[in-house]
Amino acid sequence: MNGAVEATNKNIKKIIQKMVVMYKYWHEILPYTLHGYRMTIRTSTRETPFSLVYGIVIVLAIEVEIPLLRVLADAELEDAELAAICYGQLYQKKIKRAFDKTVRPQVFHEENLVLKKILPTSEDHKGK
């Protein structure tokens, strides 16, 4: 699995652990957990994963009976996608700035001694 999937699974597991009283009933809570996770706004895109995938705003059943201002004021999908791309770029710049604060640039000259490590490469990738 890749890192994004593992991070998502970790977050879903934490949510289930907080919601379940007896762990053997986790399968009953899973649909509600996934629903809540999919309708949570992400910091990097400022959109919900559901709205980015399907192009509509996810609505709770209670919001169908009692419409909220958020539901009544529909934004166009193109604007949401553009905003998500912009917020994603801003988020990446923010992360880069935070990383660059901890990195000290080093200048090497011809007379300096440096450690050069040559890693072996293997043609056959044995693994999972």
N, CA, C and O atoms as a printed pandas DataFrame, in Angstrom:
     atom_number atom_name residue_name chain_id  residue_number  x_coord  y_coord  z_coord
0              1         N          MET        A               1    0.838   -1.193    0.000
1              2        CA          MET        A               1    0.000    0.000    0.000
2              3         C          MET        A               1    0.877    1.249    0.000
3              4         O          MET        A               1    2.040    1.206    0.402
4              5         N          ASN        A               2    0.316    2.337   -0.446
5              6        CA          ASN        A               2    1.089    3.566   -0.416
6              7         C          ASN        A               2    0.794    4.341    0.870
7              8         O          ASN        A               2   -0.079    3.956    1.647
8              9         N          GLY        A               3    1.513    5.414    1.083
9             10        CA          GLY        A               3    1.413    6.163    2.332
10            11         C          GLY        A               3    0.062    6.800    2.562
11            12         O          GLY        A               3   -0.407    6.859    3.699
12            13         N          ALA        A               4   -0.584    7.287    1.486
13            14        CA          ALA        A               4   -1.883    7.936    1.647
14            15         C          ALA        A               4   -2.935    6.948    2.126
15            16         O          ALA        A               4   -3.760    7.278    2.978
16            17         N          VAL        A               5   -2.910    5.744    1.582
17            18        CA          VAL        A               5   -3.877    4.718    1.989
18            19         C          VAL        A               5   -3.634    4.314    3.436
19            20         O          VAL        A               5   -4.579    4.141    4.205
20            21         N          GLU        A               6   -2.369    4.163    3.805
21            22        CA          GLU        A               6   -2.051    3.785    5.177
22            23         C          GLU        A               6   -2.469    4.876    6.156
23            24         O          GLU        A               6   -2.953    4.572    7.246
24            25         N          ALA        A               7   -2.289    6.142    5.784
25            26        CA          ALA        A               7   -2.702    7.243    6.653
26            27         C          ALA        A               7   -4.219    7.268    6.807
27            28         O          ALA        A               7   -4.732    7.499    7.902
28            29         N          THR        A               8   -4.938    7.030    5.706
29            30        CA          THR        A               8   -6.399    6.989    5.762
30            31         C          THR        A               8   -6.871    5.852    6.646
31            32         O          THR        A               8   -7.761    6.038    7.475
32            33         N          ASN        A               9   -6.285    4.680    6.478
33            34        CA          ASN        A               9   -6.668    3.534    7.307
34            35         C          ASN        A               9   -6.391    3.802    8.782
35            36         O          ASN        A               9   -7.177    3.412    9.645
36            37         N          LYS        A              10   -5.282    4.461    9.069
37            38        CA          LYS        A              10   -4.942    4.787   10.453
38            39         C          LYS        A              10   -5.983    5.733   11.049
39            40         O          LYS        A              10   -6.399    5.556   12.194
40            41         N          ASN        A              11   -6.405    6.737   10.276
41            42        CA          ASN        A              11   -7.406    7.683   10.763
42            43         C          ASN        A              11   -8.751    7.006   10.988
43            44         O          ASN        A              11   -9.420    7.266   11.988
44            45         N          ILE        A              12   -9.147    6.141   10.063
45            46        CA          ILE        A              12  -10.420    5.430   10.212
46            47         C          ILE        A              12  -10.370    4.517   11.432
47            48         O          ILE        A              12  -11.354    4.404   12.163
48            49         N          LYS        A              13   -9.245    3.876   11.652
49            50        CA          LYS        A              13   -9.098    2.998   12.821
50            51         C          LYS        A              13   -9.220    3.796   14.117
51            52         O          LYS        A              13   -9.846    3.335   15.071
52            53         N          LYS        A              14   -8.624    4.993   14.159
53            54        CA          LYS        A              14   -8.728    5.836   15.348
54            55         C          LYS        A              14  -10.176    6.251   15.605
55            56         O          LYS        A              14  -10.626    6.267   16.751
56            57         N          ILE        A              15  -10.904    6.586   14.539
57            58        CA          ILE        A              15  -12.306    6.979   14.688
58            59         C          ILE        A              15  -13.121    5.816   15.227
59            60         O          ILE        A              15  -13.943    5.998   16.126
60            61         N          ILE        A              16  -12.902    4.625   14.689
61            62        CA          ILE        A              16  -13.640    3.439   15.148
62            63         C          ILE        A              16  -13.330    3.159   16.611
63            64         O          ILE        A              16  -14.234    2.829   17.379
64            65         N          GLN        A              17  -12.072    3.283   17.009
65            66        CA          GLN        A              17  -11.700    3.028   18.400
66            67         C          GLN        A              17  -12.398    3.984   19.354
67            68         O          GLN        A              17  -12.722    3.606   20.480
68            69         N          LYS        A              18  -12.634    5.219   18.918
69            70        CA          LYS        A              18  -13.315    6.187   19.770
70            71         C          LYS        A              18  -14.816    5.929   19.843
71            72         O          LYS        A              18  -15.451    6.259   20.845
72            73         N          MET        A              19  -15.391    5.342   18.793
73            74        CA          MET        A              19  -16.837    5.165   18.735
74            75         C          MET        A              19  -17.319    3.835   19.308
75            76         O          MET        A              19  -18.449    3.755   19.791
76            77         N          VAL        A              20  -16.508    2.808   19.269
77            78        CA          VAL        A              20  -16.948    1.465   19.635
78            79         C          VAL        A              20  -16.740    1.227   21.126
79            80         O          VAL        A              20  -15.685    1.536   21.679
80            81         N          VAL        A              21  -17.784    0.661   21.775
81            82        CA          VAL        A              21  -17.674    0.286   23.182
82            83         C          VAL        A              21  -17.020   -1.083   23.293
83            84         O          VAL        A              21  -16.047   -1.253   24.028
84            85         N          MET        A              22  -17.552   -2.058   22.564
85            86        CA          MET        A              22  -16.958   -3.393   22.512
86            87         C          MET        A              22  -16.404   -3.589   21.110
87            88         O          MET        A              22  -17.124   -3.433   20.124
88            89         N          TYR        A              23  -15.123   -3.931   21.022
89            90        CA          TYR        A              23  -14.437   -3.947   19.735
90            91         C          TYR        A              23  -15.016   -4.959   18.758
91            92         O          TYR        A              23  -14.838   -4.813   17.549
92            93         N          LYS        A              24  -15.706   -5.981   19.253
93            94        CA          LYS        A              24  -16.236   -6.982   18.328
94            95         C          LYS        A              24  -17.402   -6.445   17.492
95            96         O          LYS        A              24  -17.840   -7.111   16.554
96            97         N          TYR        A              25  -17.909   -5.253   17.816
97            98        CA          TYR        A              25  -19.003   -4.654   17.052
98            99         C          TYR        A              25  -18.514   -3.553   16.112
99           100         O          TYR        A              25  -19.305   -2.696   15.716
100          101         N          TRP        A              26  -17.232   -3.555   15.747
101          102        CA          TRP        A              26  -16.686   -2.498   14.903
102          103         C          TRP        A              26  -17.338   -2.467   13.531
103          104         O          TRP        A              26  -17.439   -1.403   12.921
104          105         N          HIS        A              27  -17.783   -3.617   13.038
105          106        CA          HIS        A              27  -18.372   -3.683   11.698
106          107         C          HIS        A              27  -19.712   -2.951   11.630
107          108         O          HIS        A              27  -20.131   -2.544   10.547
108          109         N          GLU        A              28  -20.388   -2.778   12.764
109          110        CA          GLU        A              28  -21.653   -2.041   12.775
110          111         C          GLU        A              28  -21.421   -0.532   12.704
111          112         O          GLU        A              28  -22.279    0.204   12.217
112          113         N          ILE        A              29  -20.286   -0.075   13.177
113          114        CA          ILE        A              29  -19.962    1.349   13.202
114          115         C          ILE        A              29  -19.259    1.796   11.922
115          116         O          ILE        A              29  -19.221    2.991   11.629
116          117         N          LEU        A              30  -18.706    0.863   11.161
117          118        CA          LEU        A              30  -17.892    1.195    9.990
118          119         C          LEU        A              30  -18.603    2.093    8.966
119          120         O          LEU        A              30  -17.986    3.054    8.507
120          121         N          PRO        A              31  -19.867    1.838    8.579
121          122        CA          PRO        A              31  -20.500    2.738    7.604
122          123         C          PRO        A              31  -20.613    4.182    8.098
123          124         O          PRO        A              31  -20.425    5.121    7.325
124          125         N          TYR        A              32  -20.919    4.356    9.379
125          126        CA          TYR        A              32  -21.023    5.704    9.937
126          127         C          TYR        A              32  -19.654    6.372   10.009
127          128         O          TYR        A              32  -19.529    7.579    9.800
128          129         N          THR        A              33  -18.637    5.582   10.304
129          130        CA          THR        A              33  -17.276    6.103   10.350
130          131         C          THR        A              33  -16.828    6.574    8.970
131          132         O          THR        A              33  -16.280    7.667    8.831
132          133         N          LEU        A              34  -17.060    5.753    7.959
133          134        CA          LEU        A              34  -16.675    6.129    6.595
134          135         C          LEU        A              34  -17.447    7.354    6.121
135          136         O          LEU        A              34  -16.888    8.229    5.460
136          137         N          HIS        A              35  -18.728    7.413    6.459
137          138        CA          HIS        A              35  -19.542    8.568    6.073
138          139         C          HIS        A              35  -18.981    9.842    6.708
139          140         O          HIS        A              35  -18.837   10.865    6.040
140          141         N          GLY        A              36  -18.670    9.770    7.994
141          142        CA          GLY        A              36  -18.113   10.930    8.677
142          143         C          GLY        A              36  -16.754   11.325    8.135
143          144         O          GLY        A              36  -16.451   12.512    8.012
144          145         N          TYR        A              37  -15.931   10.336    7.810
145          146        CA          TYR        A              37  -14.600   10.622    7.279
146          147         C          TYR        A              37  -14.688   11.266    5.896
147          148         O          TYR        A              37  -13.920   12.173    5.575
148          149         N          ARG        A              38  -15.619   10.797    5.092
149          150        CA          ARG        A              38  -15.744   11.321    3.724
150          151         C          ARG        A              38  -16.352   12.711    3.677
151          152         O          ARG        A              38  -16.159   13.433    2.698
152          153         N          MET        A              39  -17.085   13.104    4.717
153          154        CA          MET        A              39  -17.702   14.429    4.682
154          155         C          MET        A              39  -16.933   15.456    5.508
155          156         O          MET        A              39  -17.404   16.576    5.703
156          157         N          THR        A              40  -15.752   15.079    5.992
157          158        CA          THR        A              40  -14.906   15.995    6.743
158          159         C          THR        A              40  -14.030   16.782    5.774
159          160         O          THR        A              40  -13.422   16.213    4.867
160          161         N          ILE        A              41  -13.973   18.083    5.973
161          162        CA          ILE        A              41  -13.182   18.947    5.096
162          163         C          ILE        A              41  -11.699   18.741    5.395
163          164         O          ILE        A              41  -11.287   18.782    6.554
164          165         N          ARG        A              42  -10.898   18.520    4.353
165          166        CA          ARG        A              42   -9.458   18.309    4.487
166          167         C          ARG        A              42   -8.729   19.652    4.507
167          168         O          ARG        A              42   -9.150   20.602    3.847
168          169         N          THR        A              43   -7.653   19.725    5.254
169          170        CA          THR        A              43   -6.872   20.954    5.362
170          171         C          THR        A              43   -6.200   21.297    4.039
171          172         O          THR        A              43   -6.143   22.465    3.655
172          173         N          SER        A              44   -5.697   20.297    3.350
173          174        CA          SER        A              44   -4.909   20.556    2.145
174          175         C          SER        A              44   -5.747   21.094    0.994
175          176         O          SER        A              44   -5.264   21.926    0.228
176          177         N          THR        A              45   -6.989   20.643    0.851
177          178        CA          THR        A              45   -7.822   21.068   -0.276
178          179         C          THR        A              45   -8.969   21.971    0.142
179          180         O          THR        A              45   -9.562   22.643   -0.702
180          181         N          ARG        A              46   -9.286   21.997    1.412
181          182        CA          ARG        A              46  -10.436   22.723    1.955
182          183         C          ARG        A              46  -11.742   22.265    1.315
183          184         O          ARG        A              46  -12.687   23.042    1.176
184          185         N          GLU        A              47  -11.778   21.029    0.939
185          186        CA          GLU        A              47  -12.967   20.381    0.379
186          187         C          GLU        A              47  -13.084   18.994    0.989
187          188         O          GLU        A              47  -12.125   18.468    1.553
188          189         N          THR        A              48  -14.269   18.409    0.869
189          190        CA          THR        A              48  -14.442   17.035    1.326
190          191         C          THR        A              48  -14.021   16.092    0.208
191          192         O          THR        A              48  -14.166   16.438   -0.965
192          193         N          PRO        A              49  -13.505   14.913    0.534
193          194        CA          PRO        A              49  -13.150   13.958   -0.516
194          195         C          PRO        A              49  -14.359   13.571   -1.371
195          196         O          PRO        A              49  -14.224   13.371   -2.578
196          197         N          PHE        A              50  -15.521   13.466   -0.761
197          198        CA          PHE        A              50  -16.734   13.097   -1.481
198          199         C          PHE        A              50  -17.075   14.135   -2.550
199          200         O          PHE        A              50  -17.413   13.777   -3.678
200          201         N          SER        A              51  -16.989   15.421   -2.197
201          202        CA          SER        A              51  -17.348   16.461   -3.169
202          203         C          SER        A              51  -16.338   16.542   -4.306
203          204         O          SER        A              51  -16.706   16.885   -5.429
204          205         N          LEU        A              52  -15.072   16.233   -4.038
205          206        CA          LEU        A              52  -14.079   16.245   -5.108
206          207         C          LEU        A              52  -14.265   15.071   -6.063
207          208         O          LEU        A              52  -14.030   15.204   -7.264
208          209         N          VAL        A              53  -14.685   13.924   -5.538
209          210        CA          VAL        A              53  -14.857   12.741   -6.385
210          211         C          VAL        A              53  -16.160   12.812   -7.168
211          212         O          VAL        A              53  -16.169   12.606   -8.382
212          213         N          TYR        A              54  -17.263   13.103   -6.476
213          214        CA          TYR        A              54  -18.578   13.013   -7.108
214          215         C          TYR        A              54  -19.137   14.350   -7.577
215          216         O          TYR        A              54  -20.118   14.372   -8.320
216          217         N          GLY        A              55  -18.546   15.450   -7.170
217          218        CA          GLY        A              55  -18.981   16.745   -7.654
218          219         C          GLY        A              55  -20.215   17.298   -6.979
219          220         O          GLY        A              55  -20.767   18.297   -7.441
220          221         N          ILE        A              56  -20.661   16.685   -5.908
221          222        CA          ILE        A              56  -21.815   17.192   -5.172
222          223         C          ILE        A              56  -21.455   17.278   -3.698
223          224         O          ILE        A              56  -20.526   16.621   -3.227
224          225         N          VAL        A              57  -22.205   18.096   -2.986
225          226        CA          VAL        A              57  -21.979   18.239   -1.557
226          227         C          VAL        A              57  -22.754   17.148   -0.842
227          228         O          VAL        A              57  -23.948   16.974   -1.086
228          229         N          ILE        A              58  -22.095   16.417    0.033
229          230        CA          ILE        A              58  -22.760   15.356    0.780
230          231         C          ILE        A              58  -23.641   15.994    1.855
231          232         O          ILE        A              58  -23.249   16.966    2.500
232          233         N          VAL        A              59  -24.824   15.436    2.034
233          234        CA          VAL        A              59  -25.810   16.012    2.937
234          235         C          VAL        A              59  -26.242   14.952    3.938
235          236         O          VAL        A              59  -26.503   13.807    3.569
236          237         N          LEU        A              60  -26.314   15.337    5.197
237          238        CA          LEU        A              60  -26.834   14.435    6.214
238          239         C          LEU        A              60  -28.338   14.289    6.049
239          240         O          LEU        A              60  -28.994   15.168    5.491
240          241         N          ALA        A              61  -28.880   13.187    6.531
241          242        CA          ALA        A              61  -30.322   12.961    6.417
242          243         C          ALA        A              61  -31.108   14.035    7.157
243          244         O          ALA        A              61  -32.182   14.432    6.705
244          245         N          ILE        A              62  -30.600   14.505    8.273
245          246        CA          ILE        A              62  -31.291   15.549    9.029
246          247         C          ILE        A              62  -31.302   16.865    8.259
247          248         O          ILE        A              62  -32.226   17.664    8.405
248          249         N          GLU        A              63  -30.266   17.093    7.434
249          250        CA          GLU        A              63  -30.207   18.325    6.654
250          251         C          GLU        A              63  -31.213   18.320    5.513
251          252         O          GLU        A              63  -31.571   19.383    5.006
252          253         N          VAL        A              64  -31.673   17.148    5.099
253          254        CA          VAL        A              64  -32.701   17.077    4.067
254          255         C          VAL        A              64  -34.019   17.582    4.633
255          256         O          VAL        A              64  -34.772   18.271    3.944
256          257         N          GLU        A              65  -34.296   17.242    5.878
257          258        CA          GLU        A              65  -35.528   17.691    6.512
258          259         C          GLU        A              65  -35.437   19.147    6.942
259          260         O          GLU        A              65  -36.406   19.895    6.812
260          261         N          ILE        A              66  -34.283   19.553    7.452
261          262        CA          ILE        A              66  -34.080   20.931    7.894
262          263         C          ILE        A              66  -32.940   21.509    7.071
263          264         O          ILE        A              66  -31.780   21.388    7.465
264          265         N          PRO        A              67  -33.239   22.133    5.938
265          266        CA          PRO        A              67  -32.168   22.627    5.072
266          267         C          PRO        A              67  -31.340   23.721    5.758
267          268         O          PRO        A              67  -31.876   24.623    6.400
268          269         N          LEU        A              68  -30.058   23.612    5.604
269          270        CA          LEU        A              68  -29.150   24.604    6.155
270          271         C          LEU        A              68  -28.759   25.599    5.074
271          272         O          LEU        A              68  -28.939   25.355    3.882
272          273         N          LEU        A              69  -28.229   26.706    5.513
273          274        CA          LEU        A              69  -27.792   27.736    4.573
274          275         C          LEU        A              69  -26.702   27.207    3.654
275          276         O          LEU        A              69  -26.628   27.579    2.483
276          277         N          ARG        A              70  -25.847   26.327    4.200
277          278        CA          ARG        A              70  -24.767   25.749    3.391
278          279         C          ARG        A              70  -25.323   24.938    2.240
279          280         O          ARG        A              70  -24.763   24.960    1.144
280          281         N          VAL        A              71  -26.413   24.223    2.463
281          282        CA          VAL        A              71  -27.003   23.391    1.422
282          283         C          VAL        A              71  -27.752   24.257    0.418
283          284         O          VAL        A              71  -27.733   23.978   -0.780
284          285         N          LEU        A              72  -28.406   25.299    0.898
285          286        CA          LEU        A              72  -29.180   26.160    0.009
286          287         C          LEU        A              72  -28.280   26.961   -0.930
287          288         O          LEU        A              72  -28.649   27.215   -2.077
288          289         N          ALA        A              73  -27.114   27.356   -0.452
289          290        CA          ALA        A              73  -26.190   28.148   -1.264
290          291         C          ALA        A              73  -25.209   27.206   -1.955
291          292         O          ALA        A              73  -24.085   27.026   -1.487
292          293         N          ASP        A              74  -25.627   26.609   -3.062
293          294        CA          ASP        A              74  -24.763   25.682   -3.803
294          295         C          ASP        A              74  -23.711   26.464   -4.586
295          296         O          ASP        A              74  -24.008   27.460   -5.246
296          297         N          ALA        A              75  -22.479   25.981   -4.490
297          298        CA          ALA        A              75  -21.395   26.556   -5.277
298          299         C          ALA        A              75  -21.178   25.672   -6.493
299          300         O          ALA        A              75  -21.448   24.472   -6.444
300          301         N          GLU        A              76  -20.702   26.243   -7.560
301          302        CA          GLU        A              76  -20.459   25.455   -8.759
302          303         C          GLU        A              76  -19.253   24.549   -8.554
303          304         O          GLU        A              76  -18.320   24.896   -7.829
304          305         N          LEU        A              77  -19.279   23.402   -9.188
305          306        CA          LEU        A              77  -18.219   22.406   -9.022
306          307         C          LEU        A              77  -16.878   22.925   -9.539
307          308         O          LEU        A              77  -15.835   22.660   -8.942
308          309         N          GLU        A              78  -16.908   23.650  -10.627
309          310        CA          GLU        A              78  -15.658   24.148  -11.191
310          311         C          GLU        A              78  -14.950   25.078  -10.215
311          312         O          GLU        A              78  -13.726   25.035  -10.091
312          313         N          ASP        A              79  -15.714   25.917   -9.523
313          314        CA          ASP        A              79  -15.117   26.807   -8.536
314          315         C          ASP        A              79  -14.508   26.014   -7.389
315          316         O          ASP        A              79  -13.434   26.354   -6.891
316          317         N          ALA        A              80  -15.194   24.962   -6.975
317          318        CA          ALA        A              80  -14.689   24.134   -5.877
318          319         C          ALA        A              80  -13.407   23.419   -6.292
319          320         O          ALA        A              80  -12.466   23.325   -5.504
320          321         N          GLU        A              81  -13.366   22.918   -7.519
321          322        CA          GLU        A              81  -12.158   22.232   -7.993
322          323         C          GLU        A              81  -10.985   23.203   -8.095
323          324         O          GLU        A              81   -9.867   22.876   -7.699
324          325         N          LEU        A              82  -11.243   24.395   -8.624
325          326        CA          LEU        A              82  -10.188   25.397   -8.747
326          327         C          LEU        A              82   -9.679   25.812   -7.370
327          328         O          LEU        A              82   -8.474   25.947   -7.156
328          329         N          ALA        A              83  -10.603   26.012   -6.447
329          330        CA          ALA        A              83  -10.204   26.380   -5.087
330          331         C          ALA        A              83   -9.403   25.262   -4.437
331          332         O          ALA        A              83   -8.435   25.526   -3.724
332          333         N          ALA        A              84   -9.799   24.012   -4.679
333          334        CA          ALA        A              84   -9.072   22.874   -4.101
334          335         C          ALA        A              84   -7.648   22.815   -4.645
335          336         O          ALA        A              84   -6.712   22.530   -3.898
336          337         N          ILE        A              85   -7.478   23.080   -5.929
337          338        CA          ILE        A              85   -6.134   23.086   -6.519
338          339         C          ILE        A              85   -5.296   24.209   -5.912
339          340         O          ILE        A              85   -4.129   24.008   -5.577
340          341         N          CYS        A              86   -5.896   25.393   -5.773
341          342        CA          CYS        A              86   -5.170   26.527   -5.187
342          343         C          CYS        A              86   -4.777   26.242   -3.746
343          344         O          CYS        A              86   -3.642   26.495   -3.341
344          345         N          TYR        A              87   -5.722   25.715   -2.973
345          346        CA          TYR        A              87   -5.417   25.405   -1.576
346          347         C          TYR        A              87   -4.374   24.300   -1.476
347          348         O          TYR        A              87   -3.543   24.308   -0.569
348          349         N          GLY        A              88   -4.415   23.353   -2.403
349          350        CA          GLY        A              88   -3.406   22.297   -2.416
350          351         C          GLY        A              88   -2.017   22.861   -2.659
351          352         O          GLY        A              88   -1.050   22.448   -2.019
352          353         N          GLN        A              89   -1.920   23.809   -3.588
353          354        CA          GLN        A              89   -0.626   24.433   -3.863
354          355         C          GLN        A              89   -0.152   25.264   -2.672
355          356         O          GLN        A              89    1.030   25.246   -2.329
356          357         N          LEU        A              90   -1.078   25.991   -2.042
357          358        CA          LEU        A              90   -0.708   26.767   -0.862
358          359         C          LEU        A              90   -0.249   25.857    0.273
359          360         O          LEU        A              90    0.698   26.175    0.992
360          361         N          TYR        A              91   -0.923   24.735    0.424
361          362        CA          TYR        A              91   -0.569   23.772    1.467
362          363         C          TYR        A              91    0.824   23.197    1.213
363          364         O          TYR        A              91    1.610   23.037    2.146
364          365         N          GLN        A              92    1.128   22.885   -0.049
365          366        CA          GLN        A              92    2.454   22.363   -0.381
366          367         C          GLN        A              92    3.539   23.404   -0.113
367          368         O          GLN        A              92    4.620   23.060    0.366
368          369         N          LYS        A              93    3.263   24.669   -0.417
369          370        CA          LYS        A              93    4.232   25.730   -0.132
370          371         C          LYS        A              93    4.452   25.870    1.373
371          372         O          LYS        A              93    5.574   26.084    1.829
372          373         N          LYS        A              94    3.372   25.747    2.132
373          374        CA          LYS        A              94    3.466   25.849    3.588
374          375         C          LYS        A              94    4.324   24.720    4.154
375          376         O          LYS        A              94    5.167   24.953    5.021
376          377         N          ILE        A              95    4.111   23.506    3.668
377          378        CA          ILE        A              95    4.896   22.358    4.112
378          379         C          ILE        A              95    6.362   22.528    3.713
379          380         O          ILE        A              95    7.255   22.213    4.499
380          381         N          LYS        A              96    6.618   23.025    2.493
381          382        CA          LYS        A              96    7.991   23.233    2.029
382          383         C          LYS        A              96    8.695   24.280    2.891
383          384         O          LYS        A              96    9.858   24.108    3.257
384          385         N          ARG        A              97    7.987   25.364    3.214
385          386        CA          ARG        A              97    8.573   26.398    4.060
386          387         C          ARG        A              97    8.940   25.842    5.439
387          388         O          ARG        A              97   10.003   26.152    5.977
388          389         N          ALA        A              98    8.058   25.024    6.003
389          390        CA          ALA        A              98    8.328   24.428    7.316
390          391         C          ALA        A              98    9.531   23.495    7.244
391          392         O          ALA        A              98   10.341   23.458    8.170
392          393         N          PHE        A              99    9.656   22.745    6.159
393          394        CA          PHE        A              99   10.800   21.841    6.000
394          395         C          PHE        A              99   12.088   22.624    5.783
395          396         O          PHE        A              99   13.130   22.280    6.341
396          397         N          ASP        A             100   12.014   23.680    4.971
397          398        CA          ASP        A             100   13.214   24.452    4.651
398          399         C          ASP        A             100   13.773   25.190    5.864
399          400         O          ASP        A             100   14.956   25.532    5.883
400          401         N          LYS        A             101   12.944   25.440    6.875
401          402        CA          LYS        A             101   13.438   26.100    8.081
402          403         C          LYS        A             101   14.443   25.227    8.819
403          404         O          LYS        A             101   15.368   25.734    9.454
404          405         N          THR        A             102   14.259   23.914    8.734
405          406        CA          THR        A             102   15.130   22.999    9.472
406          407         C          THR        A             102   16.371   22.592    8.685
407          408         O          THR        A             102   17.300   22.027    9.263
408          409         N          VAL        A             103   16.411   22.863    7.397
409          410        CA          VAL        A             103   17.535   22.444    6.555
410          411         C          VAL        A             103   18.549   23.581    6.456
411          412         O          VAL        A             103   18.200   24.720    6.146
412          413         N          ARG        A             104   19.818   23.246    6.729
413          414        CA          ARG        A             104   20.889   24.223    6.592
414          415         C          ARG        A             104   21.641   23.946    5.299
415          416         O          ARG        A             104   22.110   22.826    5.097
416          417         N          PRO        A             105   21.769   24.926    4.424
417          418        CA          PRO        A             105   22.508   24.684    3.172
418          419         C          PRO        A             105   24.001   24.513    3.456
419          420         O          PRO        A             105   24.571   25.205    4.300
420          421         N          GLN        A             106   24.614   23.586    2.739
421          422        CA          GLN        A             106   26.043   23.336    2.888
422          423         C          GLN        A             106   26.708   23.470    1.525
423          424         O          GLN        A             106   26.198   22.990    0.513
424          425         N          VAL        A             107   27.858   24.133    1.524
425          426        CA          VAL        A             107   28.614   24.328    0.292
426          427         C          VAL        A             107   29.864   23.457    0.371
427          428         O          VAL        A             107   30.601   23.513    1.356
428          429         N          PHE        A             108   30.100   22.661   -0.650
429          430        CA          PHE        A             108   31.266   21.785   -0.699
430          431         C          PHE        A             108   32.252   22.321   -1.730
431          432         O          PHE        A             108   31.872   22.772   -2.811
432          433         N          HIS        A             109   33.529   22.258   -1.363
433          434        CA          HIS        A             109   34.598   22.673   -2.267
434          435         C          HIS        A             109   35.408   21.447   -2.660
435          436         O          HIS        A             109   35.203   20.365   -2.110
436          437         N          GLU        A             110   36.328   21.608   -3.610
437          438        CA          GLU        A             110   37.098   20.476   -4.117
438          439         C          GLU        A             110   37.991   19.844   -3.059
439          440         O          GLU        A             110   38.223   18.637   -3.114
440          441         N          GLU        A             111   38.492   20.596   -2.116
441          442        CA          GLU        A             111   39.405   20.055   -1.112
442          443         C          GLU        A             111   38.686   19.357    0.043
443          444         O          GLU        A             111   39.327   18.646    0.817
444          445         N          ASN        A             112   37.401   19.540    0.173
445          446        CA          ASN        A             112   36.652   18.968    1.300
446          447         C          ASN        A             112   36.548   17.455    1.182
447          448         O          ASN        A             112   36.454   16.901    0.086
448          449         N          LEU        A             113   36.569   16.802    2.340
449          450        CA          LEU        A             113   36.347   15.363    2.383
450          451         C          LEU        A             113   34.859   15.108    2.629
451          452         O          LEU        A             113   34.259   15.666    3.547
452          453         N          VAL        A             114   34.290   14.265    1.797
453          454        CA          VAL        A             114   32.876   13.925    1.951
454          455         C          VAL        A             114   32.731   12.415    1.897
455          456         O          VAL        A             114   33.575   11.719    1.333
456          457         N          LEU        A             115   31.665   11.918    2.483
457          458        CA          LEU        A             115   31.381   10.489    2.459
458          459         C          LEU        A             115   30.508   10.190    1.247
459          460         O          LEU        A             115   29.418   10.742    1.091
460          461         N          LYS        A             116   31.007    9.313    0.404
461          462        CA          LYS        A             116   30.258    8.921   -0.782
462          463         C          LYS        A             116   29.856    7.472   -0.608
463          464         O          LYS        A             116   30.709    6.601   -0.440
464          465         N          LYS        A             117   28.573    7.213   -0.647
465          466        CA          LYS        A             117   28.074    5.866   -0.427
466          467         C          LYS        A             117   27.413    5.387   -1.713
467          468         O          LYS        A             117   26.498    6.031   -2.227
468          469         N          ILE        A             118   27.877    4.263   -2.226
469          470        CA          ILE        A             118   27.300    3.686   -3.436
470          471         C          ILE        A             118   26.415    2.527   -3.009
471          472         O          ILE        A             118   26.898    1.519   -2.495
472          473         N          LEU        A             119   25.129    2.679   -3.224
473          474        CA          LEU        A             119   24.174    1.655   -2.824
474          475         C          LEU        A             119   24.031    0.610   -3.919
475          476         O          LEU        A             119   23.993    0.950   -5.101
476          477         N          PRO        A             120   23.951   -0.652   -3.536
477          478        CA          PRO        A             120   23.782   -1.700   -4.558
478          479         C          PRO        A             120   22.380   -1.654   -5.155
479          480         O          PRO        A             120   21.392   -1.406   -4.462
480          481         N          THR        A             121   22.327   -1.896   -6.435
481          482        CA          THR        A             121   21.025   -1.967   -7.099
482          483         C          THR        A             121   20.768   -3.409   -7.483
483          484         O          THR        A             121   21.671   -4.107   -7.944
484          485         N          SER        A             122   19.564   -3.846   -7.297
485          486        CA          SER        A             122   19.228   -5.230   -7.640
486          487         C          SER        A             122   18.184   -5.231   -8.742
487          488         O          SER        A             122   17.259   -4.419   -8.746
488          489         N          GLU        A             123   18.345   -6.135   -9.656
489          490        CA          GLU        A             123   17.419   -6.234  -10.783
490          491         C          GLU        A             123   16.105   -6.890  -10.376
491          492         O          GLU        A             123   15.029   -6.451  -10.783
492          493         N          ASP        A             124   16.199   -7.939   -9.573
493          494        CA          ASP        A             124   14.972   -8.621   -9.160
494          495         C          ASP        A             124   14.514   -8.028   -7.829
495          496         O          ASP        A             124   15.235   -8.061   -6.832
496          497         N          HIS        A             125   13.309   -7.492   -7.841
497          498        CA          HIS        A             125   12.749   -6.866   -6.652
498          499         C          HIS        A             125   11.948   -7.905   -5.891
499          500         O          HIS        A             125   10.808   -8.213   -6.239
500          501         N          LYS        A             126   12.554   -8.432   -4.859
501          502        CA          LYS        A             126   11.852   -9.411   -4.040
502          503         C          LYS        A             126   11.155   -8.663   -2.916
503          504         O          LYS        A             126   11.754   -7.816   -2.253
504          505         N          GLY        A             127    9.927   -8.972   -2.715
505          506        CA          GLY        A             127    9.164   -8.314   -1.659
506          507         C          GLY        A             127    7.723   -8.765   -1.719
507          508         O          GLY        A             127    7.391   -9.823   -2.254
508          509         N          LYS        A             128    6.904   -7.946   -1.167
509          510        CA          LYS        A             128    5.487   -8.304   -1.110
510          511         C          LYS        A             128    4.838   -8.212   -2.459
511          512         O          LYS        A             128    3.644   -8.480   -2.590
